[in-house]
Short mmCIF file of C-alpha atoms in Angstrom, two decimals:
data_model
loop_
_atom_site.label_atom_id
_atom_site.label_comp_id
_atom_site.label_asym_id
_atom_site.label_seq_id
_atom_site.Cartn_x
_atom_site.Cartn_y
_atom_site.Cartn_z
CA UNK A 1 200.68 54.71 337.17
CA UNK A 2 197.38 55.37 335.46
CA UNK A 3 196.76 56.87 332.07
CA UNK A 4 194.54 59.71 333.25
CA UNK A 5 190.97 59.52 332.07
CA UNK A 6 189.00 62.59 331.04
CA UNK A 7 185.23 62.35 330.56
CA UNK A 8 184.30 65.06 328.08
CA UNK A 9 182.51 65.42 324.78
CA UNK A 10 184.92 66.71 322.16
CA UNK A 11 184.40 67.69 318.55
CA UNK A 12 186.09 65.18 316.28
CA UNK A 13 187.79 65.60 312.94
CA UNK A 14 189.32 68.96 313.83
CA UNK A 15 192.97 68.00 314.07
CA UNK A 16 194.97 69.30 311.14
CA UNK A 17 192.16 68.60 308.71
CA UNK A 18 192.22 64.84 309.36
CA UNK A 19 188.84 63.17 309.81
CA UNK A 20 188.66 59.58 311.01
CA UNK A 21 186.54 57.30 313.16
CA UNK A 22 187.45 57.37 316.86
CA UNK A 23 187.03 53.63 317.15
CA UNK A 24 190.40 51.84 317.46
CA UNK A 25 191.81 50.72 314.15
CA UNK A 26 193.34 47.25 314.12
CA UNK A 27 196.09 47.07 311.49
CA UNK A 28 198.07 44.95 313.96
CA UNK A 29 195.91 41.99 312.86
CA UNK A 30 197.68 42.22 309.51
CA UNK A 31 201.11 42.19 311.09
CA UNK A 32 200.91 39.75 313.99
CA UNK A 33 199.38 36.95 311.96
CA UNK A 34 198.29 35.31 315.22
CA UNK A 35 194.67 35.27 316.42
CA UNK A 36 195.92 34.58 319.94
CA UNK A 37 197.52 38.02 320.16
CA UNK A 38 195.77 41.31 320.87
CA UNK A 39 194.21 42.92 317.83
CA UNK A 40 195.40 46.29 319.10
CA UNK A 41 198.93 45.70 320.44
CA UNK A 42 201.83 43.36 319.87
CA UNK A 43 205.09 42.68 321.65
CA UNK A 44 208.44 44.00 320.45
CA UNK A 45 212.00 43.36 321.60
CA UNK A 46 212.76 46.32 323.86
CA UNK A 47 216.52 45.86 323.47
CA UNK A 48 216.39 46.88 319.82
CA UNK A 49 216.40 50.47 318.60
CA UNK A 50 214.10 52.42 318.32
CA UNK A 51 212.28 50.55 321.10
CA UNK A 52 215.39 50.61 323.33
CA UNK A 53 215.06 54.41 323.67
CA UNK A 54 211.72 53.87 325.45
CA UNK A 55 211.65 52.66 329.04
CA UNK A 56 209.97 52.44 332.41
CA UNK A 57 209.90 55.33 334.85
CA UNK A 58 209.85 53.53 338.21
CA UNK A 59 208.54 55.83 340.91
CA UNK A 60 208.93 55.31 344.61
CA UNK A 61 208.23 51.59 344.52
CA UNK A 62 204.51 52.30 344.01
CA UNK A 63 204.09 51.93 340.30
CA UNK A 64 205.51 52.94 336.98
CA UNK A 65 204.91 55.03 333.89
CA UNK A 66 206.57 54.99 330.50
CA UNK A 67 209.17 57.54 329.41
CA UNK A 68 211.57 57.96 326.51
CA UNK A 69 215.06 59.28 325.94
CA UNK A 70 215.40 62.52 323.97
CA UNK A 71 219.11 62.93 324.67
CA UNK A 72 222.07 61.16 326.28
CA UNK A 73 220.74 61.60 329.79
CA UNK A 74 217.33 63.19 329.24
CA UNK A 75 213.92 61.51 329.54
CA UNK A 76 210.51 62.97 328.71
CA UNK A 77 207.45 61.69 330.60
CA UNK A 78 204.15 62.88 332.09
CA UNK A 79 204.30 65.12 335.17
CA UNK A 80 201.46 63.34 336.97
CA UNK A 81 203.65 60.22 337.10
CA UNK A 82 205.93 61.95 339.61
CA UNK A 83 203.21 62.78 342.15
CA UNK A 84 202.50 60.55 345.16
CA UNK A 85 198.73 60.79 345.77
CA UNK A 86 198.98 58.68 348.93
CA UNK A 87 201.36 61.06 350.67
CA UNK A 88 200.15 64.13 348.76
CA UNK A 89 203.58 65.26 347.56
CA UNK A 90 205.91 65.33 344.58
CA UNK A 91 208.52 62.57 344.56
CA UNK A 92 212.12 63.71 344.70
CA UNK A 93 214.76 62.71 342.12
CA UNK A 94 216.18 60.11 344.51
CA UNK A 95 212.88 58.19 344.37
CA UNK A 96 212.78 57.90 340.59
CA UNK A 97 214.68 55.45 338.41
CA UNK A 98 214.61 55.06 334.62
CA UNK A 99 215.10 51.68 332.95
CA UNK A 100 215.60 51.70 329.17
CA UNK A 101 214.88 48.64 327.05
CA UNK A 102 213.21 46.80 329.94
CA UNK A 103 212.54 43.27 328.67
CA UNK A 104 211.01 40.52 330.77
CA UNK A 105 212.82 41.43 334.00
CA UNK A 106 216.09 42.12 332.15
CA UNK A 107 217.30 45.62 332.88
CA UNK A 108 220.81 46.18 331.59
CA UNK A 109 220.45 49.91 330.87
CA UNK A 110 219.27 52.07 333.74
CA UNK A 111 220.05 55.14 335.77
CA UNK A 112 218.82 57.01 338.84
CA UNK A 113 217.35 60.46 338.23
CA UNK A 114 219.36 63.39 339.56
CA UNK A 115 217.07 66.27 338.60
CA UNK A 116 213.45 66.80 337.55
CA UNK A 117 212.00 69.71 335.62
CA UNK A 118 208.24 70.21 335.16
CA UNK A 119 205.71 72.92 334.44
CA UNK A 120 204.82 74.49 337.79
CA UNK A 121 201.30 75.22 336.57
CA UNK A 122 200.42 71.54 336.62
CA UNK A 123 198.21 70.81 339.63
CA UNK A 124 197.52 67.17 340.44
CA UNK A 125 194.53 68.16 342.57
CA UNK A 126 192.79 69.61 339.51
CA UNK A 127 192.68 66.17 337.93
CA UNK A 128 192.81 65.32 334.20
CA UNK A 129 191.33 68.45 332.69
CA UNK A 130 192.42 69.64 329.25
CA UNK A 131 193.91 72.73 330.87
CA UNK A 132 196.00 70.52 333.15
CA UNK A 133 196.87 68.14 330.31
CA UNK A 134 198.71 70.75 328.26
CA UNK A 135 201.16 71.34 331.13
CA UNK A 136 201.42 67.65 332.11
CA UNK A 137 205.06 67.12 331.19
CA UNK A 138 208.27 66.42 333.06
CA UNK A 139 211.88 66.19 331.95
CA UNK A 140 214.16 63.88 333.93
CA UNK A 141 217.91 64.41 333.99
CA UNK A 142 219.66 61.09 334.58
CA UNK A 143 222.83 60.52 336.56
CA UNK A 144 224.26 58.37 333.77
CA UNK A 145 224.33 59.12 330.00
CA UNK A 146 222.57 55.85 329.16
CA UNK A 147 221.37 57.27 325.84
CA UNK A 148 224.77 56.22 324.48
CA UNK A 149 223.78 52.61 325.19
CA UNK A 150 220.04 52.78 324.44
CA UNK A 151 219.89 55.53 321.82
CA UNK A 152 217.39 58.35 321.85
CA UNK A 153 214.52 59.68 319.76
CA UNK A 154 214.23 62.91 317.79
CA UNK A 155 211.15 65.15 318.00
CA UNK A 156 208.86 65.94 315.06
CA UNK A 157 205.84 68.26 315.44
CA UNK A 158 202.66 67.11 313.73
CA UNK A 159 202.56 69.93 311.20
CA UNK A 160 200.58 70.28 307.97
CA UNK A 161 203.24 68.49 305.91
CA UNK A 162 203.27 65.47 308.20
CA UNK A 163 199.47 65.47 308.33
CA UNK A 164 199.41 65.28 304.53
CA UNK A 165 201.77 62.29 304.64
CA UNK A 166 199.47 60.56 307.12
CA UNK A 167 196.47 61.12 304.87
CA UNK A 168 198.34 59.66 301.89
CA UNK A 169 199.51 56.64 303.87
CA UNK A 170 203.15 57.70 303.55
CA UNK A 171 203.47 57.97 307.34
CA UNK A 172 201.96 56.23 310.35
CA UNK A 173 201.41 57.04 314.02
CA UNK A 174 202.14 54.33 316.59
CA UNK A 175 202.31 54.10 320.37
CA UNK A 176 204.70 52.01 322.48
CA UNK A 177 204.72 51.57 326.23
CA UNK A 178 204.61 49.36 329.32
CA UNK A 179 200.92 48.86 329.96
CA UNK A 180 199.45 47.17 333.03
CA UNK A 181 199.25 43.43 332.49
CA UNK A 182 202.31 43.59 330.23
CA UNK A 183 204.39 45.74 332.55
CA UNK A 184 207.64 43.88 331.86
CA UNK A 185 207.07 43.74 328.10
CA UNK A 186 207.01 46.60 325.63
CA UNK A 187 203.92 46.45 323.46
CA UNK A 188 203.02 48.57 320.46
CA UNK A 189 199.84 49.98 318.93
CA UNK A 190 200.01 50.38 315.16
CA UNK A 191 198.08 52.70 312.89
CA UNK A 192 196.78 55.23 315.44
CA UNK A 193 194.27 57.46 313.64
CA UNK A 194 193.91 61.14 314.52
CA UNK A 195 190.34 61.90 315.53
CA UNK A 196 190.54 65.41 316.99
CA UNK A 197 192.42 67.83 319.19
CA UNK A 198 192.14 69.63 322.52
CA UNK A 199 193.14 73.11 323.67
CA UNK A 200 193.59 74.24 320.09
CA UNK A 201 196.37 72.22 318.53
CA UNK A 202 198.25 71.67 321.80
CA UNK A 203 196.79 68.19 322.26
CA UNK A 204 196.33 65.34 319.79
CA UNK A 205 193.44 62.87 320.07
CA UNK A 206 193.84 59.49 318.41
CA UNK A 207 192.22 56.09 318.22
CA UNK A 208 194.77 53.76 319.87
CA UNK A 209 193.83 52.49 323.31
CA UNK A 210 195.95 53.35 326.36
CA UNK A 211 196.06 51.53 329.69
CA UNK A 212 197.66 51.99 333.10
CA UNK A 213 201.41 52.32 332.69
CA UNK A 214 201.15 54.03 329.28
CA UNK A 215 201.24 57.55 330.73
CA UNK A 216 204.37 59.30 329.48
CA UNK A 217 204.72 57.04 326.45
CA UNK A 218 205.58 58.48 323.03
CA UNK A 219 203.22 58.96 320.11
CA UNK A 220 205.70 57.92 317.43
CA UNK A 221 205.55 58.84 313.79
CA UNK A 222 207.10 56.72 311.05
CA UNK A 223 207.89 58.97 308.11
CA UNK A 224 210.64 58.55 305.56
CA UNK A 225 213.46 56.60 307.16
CA UNK A 226 212.88 57.73 310.74
CA UNK A 227 210.94 56.97 313.91
CA UNK A 228 210.34 60.28 315.68
CA UNK A 229 208.14 61.51 318.52
CA UNK A 230 205.10 63.64 317.71
CA UNK A 231 203.43 63.58 321.10
CA UNK A 232 203.59 62.69 324.80
CA UNK A 233 200.68 60.64 326.16
CA UNK A 234 199.03 62.29 329.14
CA UNK A 235 195.41 61.11 329.31
CA UNK A 236 192.53 59.06 328.01
CA UNK A 237 189.38 60.84 326.94
CA UNK A 238 185.85 59.61 326.39
CA UNK A 239 183.83 60.93 323.49
CA UNK A 240 180.33 59.99 322.40
CA UNK A 241 181.94 57.36 320.17
CA UNK A 242 184.15 55.72 322.80
CA UNK A 243 187.64 55.80 324.30
CA UNK A 244 190.23 58.14 322.80
CA UNK A 245 193.87 58.73 323.75
CA UNK A 246 195.26 62.22 324.34
CA UNK A 247 198.86 63.21 323.62
CA UNK A 248 200.54 66.54 324.27
CA UNK A 249 202.13 67.81 321.04
CA UNK A 250 205.92 68.08 321.14
CA UNK A 251 205.53 71.43 319.39
CA UNK A 252 205.31 72.71 322.98
CA UNK A 253 209.08 72.17 323.27
CA UNK A 254 210.03 73.60 319.86
CA UNK A 255 212.21 76.73 319.91
CA UNK A 256 210.25 79.67 318.55
CA UNK A 257 206.58 78.60 318.61
CA UNK A 258 206.80 76.52 321.80
CA UNK A 259 206.03 77.49 325.42
CA UNK A 260 209.01 79.31 326.99
CA UNK A 261 209.26 77.14 330.10
CA UNK A 262 209.02 73.90 328.10
CA UNK A 263 211.50 75.13 325.49
CA UNK A 264 213.98 76.11 328.19
CA UNK A 265 213.63 72.74 329.93
CA UNK A 266 214.13 70.85 326.66
CA UNK A 267 217.15 72.97 325.81
CA UNK A 268 218.70 72.30 329.21
CA UNK A 269 218.10 68.61 328.66
CA UNK A 270 219.67 68.60 325.22
CA UNK A 271 216.54 67.47 323.34
CA UNK A 272 217.17 66.52 319.72
CA UNK A 273 214.96 67.79 316.91
CA UNK A 274 214.74 65.78 313.72
CA UNK A 275 216.94 62.71 313.75
CA UNK A 276 217.45 60.66 316.89
CA UNK A 277 220.52 58.58 317.68
CA UNK A 278 220.79 54.79 317.55
CA UNK A 279 222.86 53.06 320.25
CA UNK A 280 226.51 52.43 319.60
CA UNK A 281 227.31 48.99 318.14
CA UNK A 282 228.61 46.38 320.56
CA UNK A 283 226.51 47.53 323.52
CA UNK A 284 223.59 45.85 325.28
CA UNK A 285 221.02 47.35 322.89
CA UNK A 286 221.26 46.66 319.18
CA UNK A 287 221.14 49.51 316.64
CA UNK A 288 219.48 47.28 314.01
CA UNK A 289 216.09 45.77 315.01
CA UNK A 290 216.65 42.29 313.56
CA UNK A 291 214.03 40.47 315.63
CA UNK A 292 211.36 43.01 314.83
CA UNK A 293 212.25 42.84 311.14
CA UNK A 294 212.27 39.02 311.15
CA UNK A 295 208.90 38.93 312.82
CA UNK A 296 207.30 41.15 310.21
CA UNK A 297 208.95 39.27 307.36
CA UNK A 298 207.56 35.99 308.75
CA UNK A 299 204.11 37.49 309.16
CA UNK A 300 204.18 38.66 305.58
CA UNK A 301 205.15 35.17 304.44
CA UNK A 302 208.60 36.18 303.23
CA UNK A 303 210.63 34.32 305.86
CA UNK A 304 210.20 30.77 307.14
CA UNK A 305 208.95 30.39 310.71
CA UNK A 306 211.92 29.60 312.97
CA UNK A 307 213.42 30.91 316.16
CA UNK A 308 216.52 32.43 314.58
CA UNK A 309 216.68 33.62 311.00
CA UNK A 310 219.65 32.60 308.91
CA UNK A 311 221.45 35.76 307.69
CA UNK A 312 221.31 34.58 304.09
CA UNK A 313 217.59 33.79 304.36
CA UNK A 314 216.95 37.17 305.95
CA UNK A 315 218.81 38.97 303.17
CA UNK A 316 216.80 37.08 300.56
CA UNK A 317 213.52 37.89 302.33
CA UNK A 318 214.43 41.57 302.65
CA UNK A 319 215.34 41.72 298.97
CA UNK A 320 211.99 40.14 298.06
CA UNK A 321 210.17 42.66 300.23
CA UNK A 322 212.03 45.60 298.75
CA UNK A 323 211.37 44.43 295.19
CA UNK A 324 207.65 43.88 295.84
CA UNK A 325 207.29 47.24 297.59
CA UNK A 326 209.09 49.11 294.78
CA UNK A 327 212.11 50.03 296.94
CA UNK A 328 215.80 49.88 296.01
CA UNK A 329 216.94 46.30 296.57
CA UNK A 330 219.85 46.03 299.00
CA UNK A 331 218.94 43.10 301.27
CA UNK A 332 220.17 45.14 304.25
CA UNK A 333 218.36 45.27 307.61
CA UNK A 334 217.98 48.71 309.20
CA UNK A 335 215.68 50.90 311.27
CA UNK A 336 214.51 52.47 308.02
CA UNK A 337 213.57 49.01 306.74
CA UNK A 338 211.50 48.34 309.87
CA UNK A 339 209.51 51.49 309.15
CA UNK A 340 209.04 50.49 305.52
CA UNK A 341 207.83 47.04 306.57
CA UNK A 342 205.17 48.53 308.81
CA UNK A 343 204.07 51.10 306.25
CA UNK A 344 204.02 48.66 303.33
CA UNK A 345 202.20 45.82 305.09
CA UNK A 346 198.77 46.73 303.63
CA UNK A 347 200.31 46.71 300.13
CA UNK A 348 201.87 43.29 300.59
CA UNK A 349 198.76 41.70 302.08
CA UNK A 350 196.37 43.16 299.52
CA UNK A 351 194.79 40.59 297.15
#
């Protein structure tokens, strides 16, 4: 399913006081350490949390989008993913299937959809306008509570406090999804820079490139010890300076300031604000992202290149990282450590 494309000229630098170039930043070069890989995206192990909470929304055998768990059996995605333009109708729940942690044709965590909820004001025939974009959301209720196996993500509006953290470099925005060409691999954009907004503060424009299949993917924020969702990707835009991605702010679903229909749908689905939930130990998805951590440690030169890291070597490398980054030294791998590795990479690679 396409990431909708909107050809408009939009004023930049208006989002929450953040001003940045709309050209894609490429901090992934620092982290991949491989010139053969994309400078914008790199592969992650989708069976590790937090990536395991993101999955493919397979629709009617005619394509896919990305979606993400926000509760035990609740998935958030883009509404336009559920429309069949060939037959001119909305697909029913029985035609939609969600696969969490999809990794190279391995799909151990999946469920049919038993109910869909979307904003009735969204009109596919109107195309990717900004007015349509701010109602381009759908909540899928799954037959099975696969969030217990895959985990789920908490929601975090991009407010002034978070914007200040982004400006200081204490937080980072990233995007993860199943793009065309890598449709059986989860790939990640790092260091997405806010470049503007649309429809007031309802939509977030940023610099990371989207492709077909990325519709419905999360705009993740790393802040503190958490990976949370700040936005839902619904379109691509074109400004005078080039391609820009558009995400619908999750503030839409927040009780109080949010839109009533969206708030009610999120409440019915059991959406989680603040902290998400890692998968239970012993299941198909792992609550500690060891492979992702090992990869970053190797890229930063703190762990020897090998297929499987020795636990003792990993602990030593983590301790070295924590000491160099000014963090408490524990040697323990965790989701929080993964976030710290990504955030601290510019510090560690600086001359």
